[in-house]
Amino acid sequence: MTTGTSVRKKNKAKPQGQWRLYGTEPLNDDERIKQDAPGFSVMQRIRDTYSKEGFDSIPAEDLSPRFKWVGLYTQRRPGMDGMKTSTLSNTELQDNYFMMRIRLDGGQVTSRALRTIGEISSTYARGTADFTDRQNIQLHWVRVEDVPTIWDKLAEVGLDSFFGCGDVPRVVLGSPVAGIAADEIVDATPAIEKIKRDLLPSEEFHNLPRKFKSAVSGSRRQDVTHEIQDLSFIGSEHPEHGPGFDVWVGGGLSTNPMLAQRLGAWIPLEDVPEVWAGVVRIFRDYGYRKIRNRARLKFLVADWGTEKFRQVLEDEYLGRKLIDGPAPEVAPGYRDHVGIHEQVDGRFYVGVKPTVGHTSGDELQQIADLVEKHGDAGPGNQRIRTTADKELLFLDLTREQAEALAEDLEEIGLSARPSAFRRDIISCTGLEFCKLAHVVTKQRAIKLADELEEKLGDLDVPLKISFNGCPNSCARSQVSDIGLSGKMLTNGEGEREEGFQIHLGGSVGMNPEFGNKLRGNKVLSRNLSEYVINLVKNFKADREDGEHFRHWVERADESLLQADELVKAS
């Protein structure tokens, strides 16, 4: 690594903490803490000290940020309303309990492992469990005293929570039907396994400027939201070299949303881990570290452009040129895997949608029992997958087994044939547990799905509705048909109250773009259901045959999109 004075003099740009240009001296407290002791080192202190002496024994710099390196965040203290989010410190908002994020790289889990997670939830997490849009499972109410026991139980089924959070490569997204989809371009499973087994444990990747989100999918459905990841490899057929991957970099949402851009390079399966490591190293060495809200890869890609980014990757990190490749065909229609589908081997898989990904420890155990009852892979070995749309997939079934399993799952509220409203609604954790949130989300999203079905029945086109507790867009508010971003608003009496900023017409997939924020289109939480129901009614009445919501938004009169005065926030 070059850190000399001569390099600093040559580069006259204002230092942004880029290691390769200005050296590794920390420019803020977060960077200092990471250099004082590696984040992952906290694992042993949890085992040896904190689990024995309790929450009050944890020093602040381990509690935040180092606990994140082992997948633990303190959760929000009960009774802290949305008004307190912007007035109290993180320490004042936090409880003495943790959220634990269990990694499921590629969404892969067995029935035995799912049952184990359910047992852990019921015993150590007050029965909480939520599927996330990064194919993980999150538990709440975890005590530090129980963490080593939970880790040991997870390890028995090949799972862990390590690098679930923190300034590290997060879980690697993958197609939930990798290796079994009848229309798959290439099975990316070997690349994901190599990244997790051989690359992730290396300390060189354990201190990045901020989090790094990546995905590898050979599915024709492009089922890993590659447009909003830091790095993605998407299945692509090269006219000369055959099946491989197209590379995308620099995506991300939050308060400065940016769509990923193509590098224009085609990568064979065996080279994916090497290129993945090269991009992560660029982020490590050139990523902005001085100001944390600019410490994401998307800002570097935006400043450099993809031509320079590819050149640096090739010249400084790979030592060779990459093969040019054509843009992959865009997959139309649903990207998810809800329903019963045939596999490449003639068997079938079932995809169901837990509403907003919400479940429980008891339900996870019940699900494991059901899939083993109908499958024939043997006790504990039935293959299950999670998805980037918070679905559950059950693989390797006969047609009869798939139909029978779907019927049993329907009885516990997991439908393989959900309405468009239930199929496409998504939510972040919200005020219940998140210290950044201003509003309640999950409970409100579940209620809205029920009300839309009751009053409007169904739709024949997708309608993605996302609930976000704050502007950080963990539930993708900017790329949803109806994106709801939580904030505190002023009501008609001049009082502060929970509400939402409305984003309309966002999308990923064909012609991805961010939703529009119409001037003044904000709705109080207590009036949200009325607004959304009226909006969807307007869509159903005014749409052309087969027209999708995002296209209707582009042409609809603004009066059909704005909140009615009765429900509008001032």
Short mmCIF file of N, CA, C and O in Angstrom, two decimals, residues 235-303:
data_model
loop_
_atom_site.label_atom_id
_atom_site.label_comp_id
_atom_site.label_asym_id
_atom_site.label_seq_id
_atom_site.Cartn_x
_atom_site.Cartn_y
_atom_site.Cartn_z
N GLY A 235 -26.51 -13.35 -14.24
CA GLY A 235 -26.38 -14.32 -15.31
C GLY A 235 -26.48 -13.70 -16.69
O GLY A 235 -27.38 -12.90 -16.96
N SER A 236 -25.54 -14.08 -17.57
CA SER A 236 -25.50 -13.51 -18.92
C SER A 236 -24.88 -14.51 -19.88
O SER A 236 -23.87 -15.16 -19.56
N GLU A 237 -25.48 -14.60 -21.05
CA GLU A 237 -24.96 -15.49 -22.10
C GLU A 237 -24.04 -14.69 -23.01
O GLU A 237 -24.46 -13.73 -23.66
N HIS A 238 -22.75 -15.10 -23.08
CA HIS A 238 -21.82 -14.44 -23.99
C HIS A 238 -21.85 -15.17 -25.34
O HIS A 238 -21.85 -16.41 -25.38
N PRO A 239 -21.91 -14.43 -26.45
CA PRO A 239 -22.03 -15.10 -27.75
C PRO A 239 -20.86 -16.02 -28.10
O PRO A 239 -21.03 -16.97 -28.87
N GLU A 240 -19.69 -15.78 -27.52
CA GLU A 240 -18.53 -16.63 -27.78
C GLU A 240 -18.19 -17.54 -26.62
O GLU A 240 -17.77 -18.70 -26.82
N HIS A 241 -18.34 -17.05 -25.40
CA HIS A 241 -17.84 -17.79 -24.24
C HIS A 241 -18.93 -18.53 -23.47
O HIS A 241 -18.62 -19.29 -22.55
N GLY A 242 -20.19 -18.31 -23.80
CA GLY A 242 -21.26 -19.05 -23.17
C GLY A 242 -21.76 -18.46 -21.87
O GLY A 242 -21.65 -17.25 -21.64
N PRO A 243 -22.32 -19.30 -20.98
CA PRO A 243 -22.91 -18.80 -19.74
C PRO A 243 -21.86 -18.20 -18.79
O PRO A 243 -20.77 -18.75 -18.63
N GLY A 244 -22.22 -17.09 -18.17
CA GLY A 244 -21.35 -16.43 -17.21
C GLY A 244 -22.12 -15.32 -16.52
O GLY A 244 -23.34 -15.43 -16.31
N PHE A 245 -21.42 -14.22 -16.21
CA PHE A 245 -22.04 -13.17 -15.42
C PHE A 245 -21.68 -11.78 -15.94
O PHE A 245 -20.55 -11.53 -16.37
N ASP A 246 -22.65 -10.88 -15.86
CA ASP A 246 -22.47 -9.47 -16.14
C ASP A 246 -22.25 -8.75 -14.81
O ASP A 246 -22.93 -9.05 -13.83
N VAL A 247 -21.33 -7.79 -14.76
CA VAL A 247 -20.94 -7.17 -13.49
C VAL A 247 -21.54 -5.77 -13.36
O VAL A 247 -21.44 -4.96 -14.27
N TRP A 248 -22.13 -5.50 -12.17
CA TRP A 248 -22.73 -4.21 -11.86
C TRP A 248 -22.12 -3.68 -10.55
O TRP A 248 -21.90 -4.45 -9.61
N VAL A 249 -21.86 -2.38 -10.48
CA VAL A 249 -21.27 -1.79 -9.28
C VAL A 249 -21.95 -0.46 -8.92
O VAL A 249 -22.51 0.21 -9.79
N GLY A 250 -21.89 -0.11 -7.63
CA GLY A 250 -22.25 1.24 -7.21
C GLY A 250 -23.70 1.51 -6.93
O GLY A 250 -24.12 2.68 -6.95
N GLY A 251 -24.50 0.48 -6.65
CA GLY A 251 -25.90 0.73 -6.30
C GLY A 251 -26.06 0.92 -4.80
O GLY A 251 -25.20 0.56 -4.01
N GLY A 252 -27.19 1.50 -4.41
CA GLY A 252 -27.50 1.69 -3.00
C GLY A 252 -28.59 2.71 -2.83
O GLY A 252 -28.76 3.61 -3.66
N LEU A 253 -29.35 2.60 -1.74
CA LEU A 253 -30.48 3.50 -1.53
C LEU A 253 -30.17 4.50 -0.42
O LEU A 253 -29.31 5.33 -0.56
N SER A 254 -30.88 4.46 0.69
CA SER A 254 -30.74 5.39 1.80
C SER A 254 -31.07 6.82 1.34
O SER A 254 -31.85 7.03 0.41
N THR A 255 -30.45 7.83 1.97
CA THR A 255 -30.82 9.22 1.69
C THR A 255 -30.18 9.78 0.43
O THR A 255 -30.52 10.87 -0.01
N ASN A 256 -29.22 9.04 -0.15
CA ASN A 256 -28.61 9.43 -1.44
C ASN A 256 -28.69 8.24 -2.39
O ASN A 256 -27.67 7.60 -2.66
N PRO A 257 -29.86 7.93 -2.90
CA PRO A 257 -30.02 6.71 -3.69
C PRO A 257 -29.31 6.80 -5.04
O PRO A 257 -29.32 7.85 -5.70
N MET A 258 -28.69 5.69 -5.43
CA MET A 258 -28.04 5.59 -6.74
C MET A 258 -28.27 4.18 -7.28
O MET A 258 -28.21 3.20 -6.53
N LEU A 259 -28.51 4.10 -8.58
CA LEU A 259 -28.66 2.80 -9.23
C LEU A 259 -27.29 2.29 -9.67
O LEU A 259 -26.42 3.06 -10.08
N ALA A 260 -27.11 0.98 -9.56
CA ALA A 260 -25.85 0.37 -9.98
C ALA A 260 -25.64 0.55 -11.48
O ALA A 260 -26.60 0.72 -12.25
N GLN A 261 -24.38 0.49 -11.90
CA GLN A 261 -24.02 0.65 -13.30
C GLN A 261 -23.23 -0.57 -13.79
O GLN A 261 -22.49 -1.18 -13.03
N ARG A 262 -23.42 -0.89 -15.06
CA ARG A 262 -22.70 -2.01 -15.66
C ARG A 262 -21.23 -1.64 -15.87
O ARG A 262 -20.91 -0.54 -16.31
N LEU A 263 -20.35 -2.61 -15.59
CA LEU A 263 -18.94 -2.44 -15.96
C LEU A 263 -18.70 -2.81 -17.42
O LEU A 263 -17.65 -2.48 -17.97
N GLY A 264 -19.65 -3.52 -18.03
CA GLY A 264 -19.47 -3.94 -19.41
C GLY A 264 -18.57 -5.14 -19.54
O GLY A 264 -18.04 -5.44 -20.62
N ALA A 265 -18.38 -5.87 -18.44
CA ALA A 265 -17.47 -7.02 -18.43
C ALA A 265 -18.25 -8.31 -18.21
O ALA A 265 -19.19 -8.36 -17.41
N TRP A 266 -17.83 -9.36 -18.92
CA TRP A 266 -18.39 -10.70 -18.76
C TRP A 266 -17.40 -11.54 -17.96
O TRP A 266 -16.20 -11.56 -18.26
N ILE A 267 -17.91 -12.25 -16.93
CA ILE A 267 -17.05 -13.01 -16.03
C ILE A 267 -17.48 -14.48 -16.02
O ILE A 267 -18.65 -14.77 -15.77
N PRO A 268 -16.56 -15.42 -16.24
CA PRO A 268 -16.92 -16.83 -16.09
C PRO A 268 -17.11 -17.19 -14.62
O PRO A 268 -16.58 -16.51 -13.73
N LEU A 269 -17.83 -18.25 -14.36
CA LEU A 269 -18.15 -18.65 -12.99
C LEU A 269 -16.91 -18.76 -12.11
O LEU A 269 -16.88 -18.26 -10.98
N GLU A 270 -15.86 -19.39 -12.63
CA GLU A 270 -14.68 -19.64 -11.80
C GLU A 270 -13.93 -18.37 -11.42
O GLU A 270 -13.13 -18.37 -10.47
N ASP A 271 -14.17 -17.26 -12.13
CA ASP A 271 -13.48 -16.00 -11.82
C ASP A 271 -14.28 -15.08 -10.90
O ASP A 271 -13.77 -14.03 -10.48
N VAL A 272 -15.51 -15.44 -10.58
CA VAL A 272 -16.35 -14.55 -9.76
C VAL A 272 -15.70 -14.24 -8.41
O VAL A 272 -15.63 -13.06 -8.01
N PRO A 273 -15.21 -15.22 -7.64
CA PRO A 273 -14.60 -14.87 -6.35
C PRO A 273 -13.42 -13.92 -6.48
O PRO A 273 -13.26 -13.00 -5.66
N GLU A 274 -12.58 -14.10 -7.50
CA GLU A 274 -11.43 -13.22 -7.69
C GLU A 274 -11.87 -11.79 -7.98
O GLU A 274 -11.31 -10.82 -7.43
N VAL A 275 -12.85 -11.63 -8.85
CA VAL A 275 -13.33 -10.28 -9.18
C VAL A 275 -14.06 -9.68 -7.98
O VAL A 275 -13.91 -8.48 -7.69
N TRP A 276 -14.83 -10.49 -7.27
CA TRP A 276 -15.48 -10.02 -6.04
C TRP A 276 -14.42 -9.45 -5.08
O TRP A 276 -14.57 -8.35 -4.56
N ALA A 277 -13.34 -10.20 -4.86
CA ALA A 277 -12.29 -9.75 -3.95
C ALA A 277 -11.63 -8.48 -4.47
O ALA A 277 -11.30 -7.58 -3.68
N GLY A 278 -11.44 -8.37 -5.79
CA GLY A 278 -10.82 -7.18 -6.36
C GLY A 278 -11.65 -5.93 -6.11
O GLY A 278 -11.12 -4.87 -5.74
N VAL A 279 -12.97 -6.04 -6.26
CA VAL A 279 -13.85 -4.89 -6.03
C VAL A 279 -13.87 -4.52 -4.56
O VAL A 279 -13.83 -3.34 -4.20
N VAL A 280 -13.91 -5.52 -3.68
CA VAL A 280 -13.88 -5.22 -2.24
C VAL A 280 -12.57 -4.53 -1.87
O VAL A 280 -12.55 -3.60 -1.06
N ARG A 281 -11.48 -4.96 -2.47
CA ARG A 281 -10.18 -4.32 -2.17
C ARG A 281 -10.14 -2.88 -2.66
O ARG A 281 -9.55 -2.01 -2.01
N ILE A 282 -10.75 -2.60 -3.81
CA ILE A 282 -10.85 -1.21 -4.27
C ILE A 282 -11.60 -0.38 -3.24
O ILE A 282 -11.18 0.72 -2.87
N PHE A 283 -12.71 -0.91 -2.75
CA PHE A 283 -13.49 -0.19 -1.74
C PHE A 283 -12.67 0.02 -0.48
O PHE A 283 -12.67 1.12 0.09
N ARG A 284 -11.96 -1.00 -0.07
CA ARG A 284 -11.11 -0.87 1.12
C ARG A 284 -10.05 0.21 0.94
O ARG A 284 -9.82 1.04 1.83
N ASP A 285 -9.39 0.24 -0.20
CA ASP A 285 -8.23 1.11 -0.42
C ASP A 285 -8.60 2.51 -0.88
O ASP A 285 -7.93 3.49 -0.52
N TYR A 286 -9.66 2.63 -1.70
CA TYR A 286 -10.02 3.92 -2.28
C TYR A 286 -11.33 4.50 -1.73
O TYR A 286 -11.68 5.64 -2.03
N GLY A 287 -12.07 3.70 -0.97
CA GLY A 287 -13.34 4.18 -0.43
C GLY A 287 -13.16 5.35 0.52
O GLY A 287 -12.13 5.49 1.18
N TYR A 288 -14.18 6.21 0.57
CA TYR A 288 -14.12 7.41 1.40
C TYR A 288 -14.40 7.05 2.86
O TYR A 288 -15.44 6.49 3.18
N ARG A 289 -13.46 7.41 3.74
CA ARG A 289 -13.59 7.06 5.15
C ARG A 289 -13.78 8.27 6.07
O ARG A 289 -14.11 8.10 7.24
N LYS A 290 -13.58 9.47 5.57
CA LYS A 290 -13.62 10.64 6.45
C LYS A 290 -15.03 10.93 6.95
O LYS A 290 -15.25 11.19 8.14
N ILE A 291 -16.01 10.92 6.07
CA ILE A 291 -17.40 11.23 6.42
C ILE A 291 -18.23 9.98 6.16
O ILE A 291 -18.33 9.52 5.02
N ARG A 292 -18.87 9.45 7.20
CA ARG A 292 -19.52 8.14 7.07
C ARG A 292 -20.71 8.14 6.11
O ARG A 292 -20.98 7.12 5.47
N ASN A 293 -21.40 9.26 5.97
CA ASN A 293 -22.53 9.23 5.04
C ASN A 293 -22.09 9.31 3.58
O ASN A 293 -22.92 9.32 2.67
N ARG A 294 -20.77 9.38 3.33
CA ARG A 294 -20.23 9.24 1.98
C ARG A 294 -19.33 8.01 1.85
O ARG A 294 -18.65 7.83 0.84
N ALA A 295 -19.36 7.16 2.86
CA ALA A 295 -18.44 6.03 2.90
C ALA A 295 -19.05 4.77 2.31
O ALA A 295 -18.92 3.68 2.86
N ARG A 296 -19.72 4.89 1.18
CA ARG A 296 -20.26 3.74 0.45
C ARG A 296 -19.64 3.71 -0.94
O ARG A 296 -19.26 4.74 -1.49
N LEU A 297 -19.57 2.53 -1.51
CA LEU A 297 -18.93 2.38 -2.82
C LEU A 297 -19.61 3.22 -3.89
O LEU A 297 -18.97 3.70 -4.83
N LYS A 298 -20.91 3.46 -3.76
CA LYS A 298 -21.64 4.18 -4.79
C LYS A 298 -21.08 5.59 -5.01
O LYS A 298 -21.10 6.09 -6.14
N PHE A 299 -20.56 6.22 -3.96
CA PHE A 299 -20.00 7.57 -4.12
C PHE A 299 -18.69 7.53 -4.91
O PHE A 299 -18.42 8.41 -5.72
N LEU A 300 -17.88 6.51 -4.67
CA LEU A 300 -16.64 6.36 -5.44
C LEU A 300 -16.94 6.08 -6.90
O LEU A 300 -16.33 6.67 -7.80
N VAL A 301 -17.89 5.18 -7.17
CA VAL A 301 -18.26 4.87 -8.55
C VAL A 301 -18.82 6.11 -9.24
O VAL A 301 -18.51 6.39 -10.41
N ALA A 302 -19.63 6.90 -8.54
CA ALA A 302 -20.20 8.11 -9.13
C ALA A 302 -19.11 9.11 -9.48
O ALA A 302 -19.17 9.78 -10.52
N ASP A 303 -18.08 9.23 -8.64
CA ASP A 303 -17.00 10.18 -8.88
C ASP A 303 -16.04 9.69 -9.96
O ASP A 303 -15.56 10.47 -10.79
#
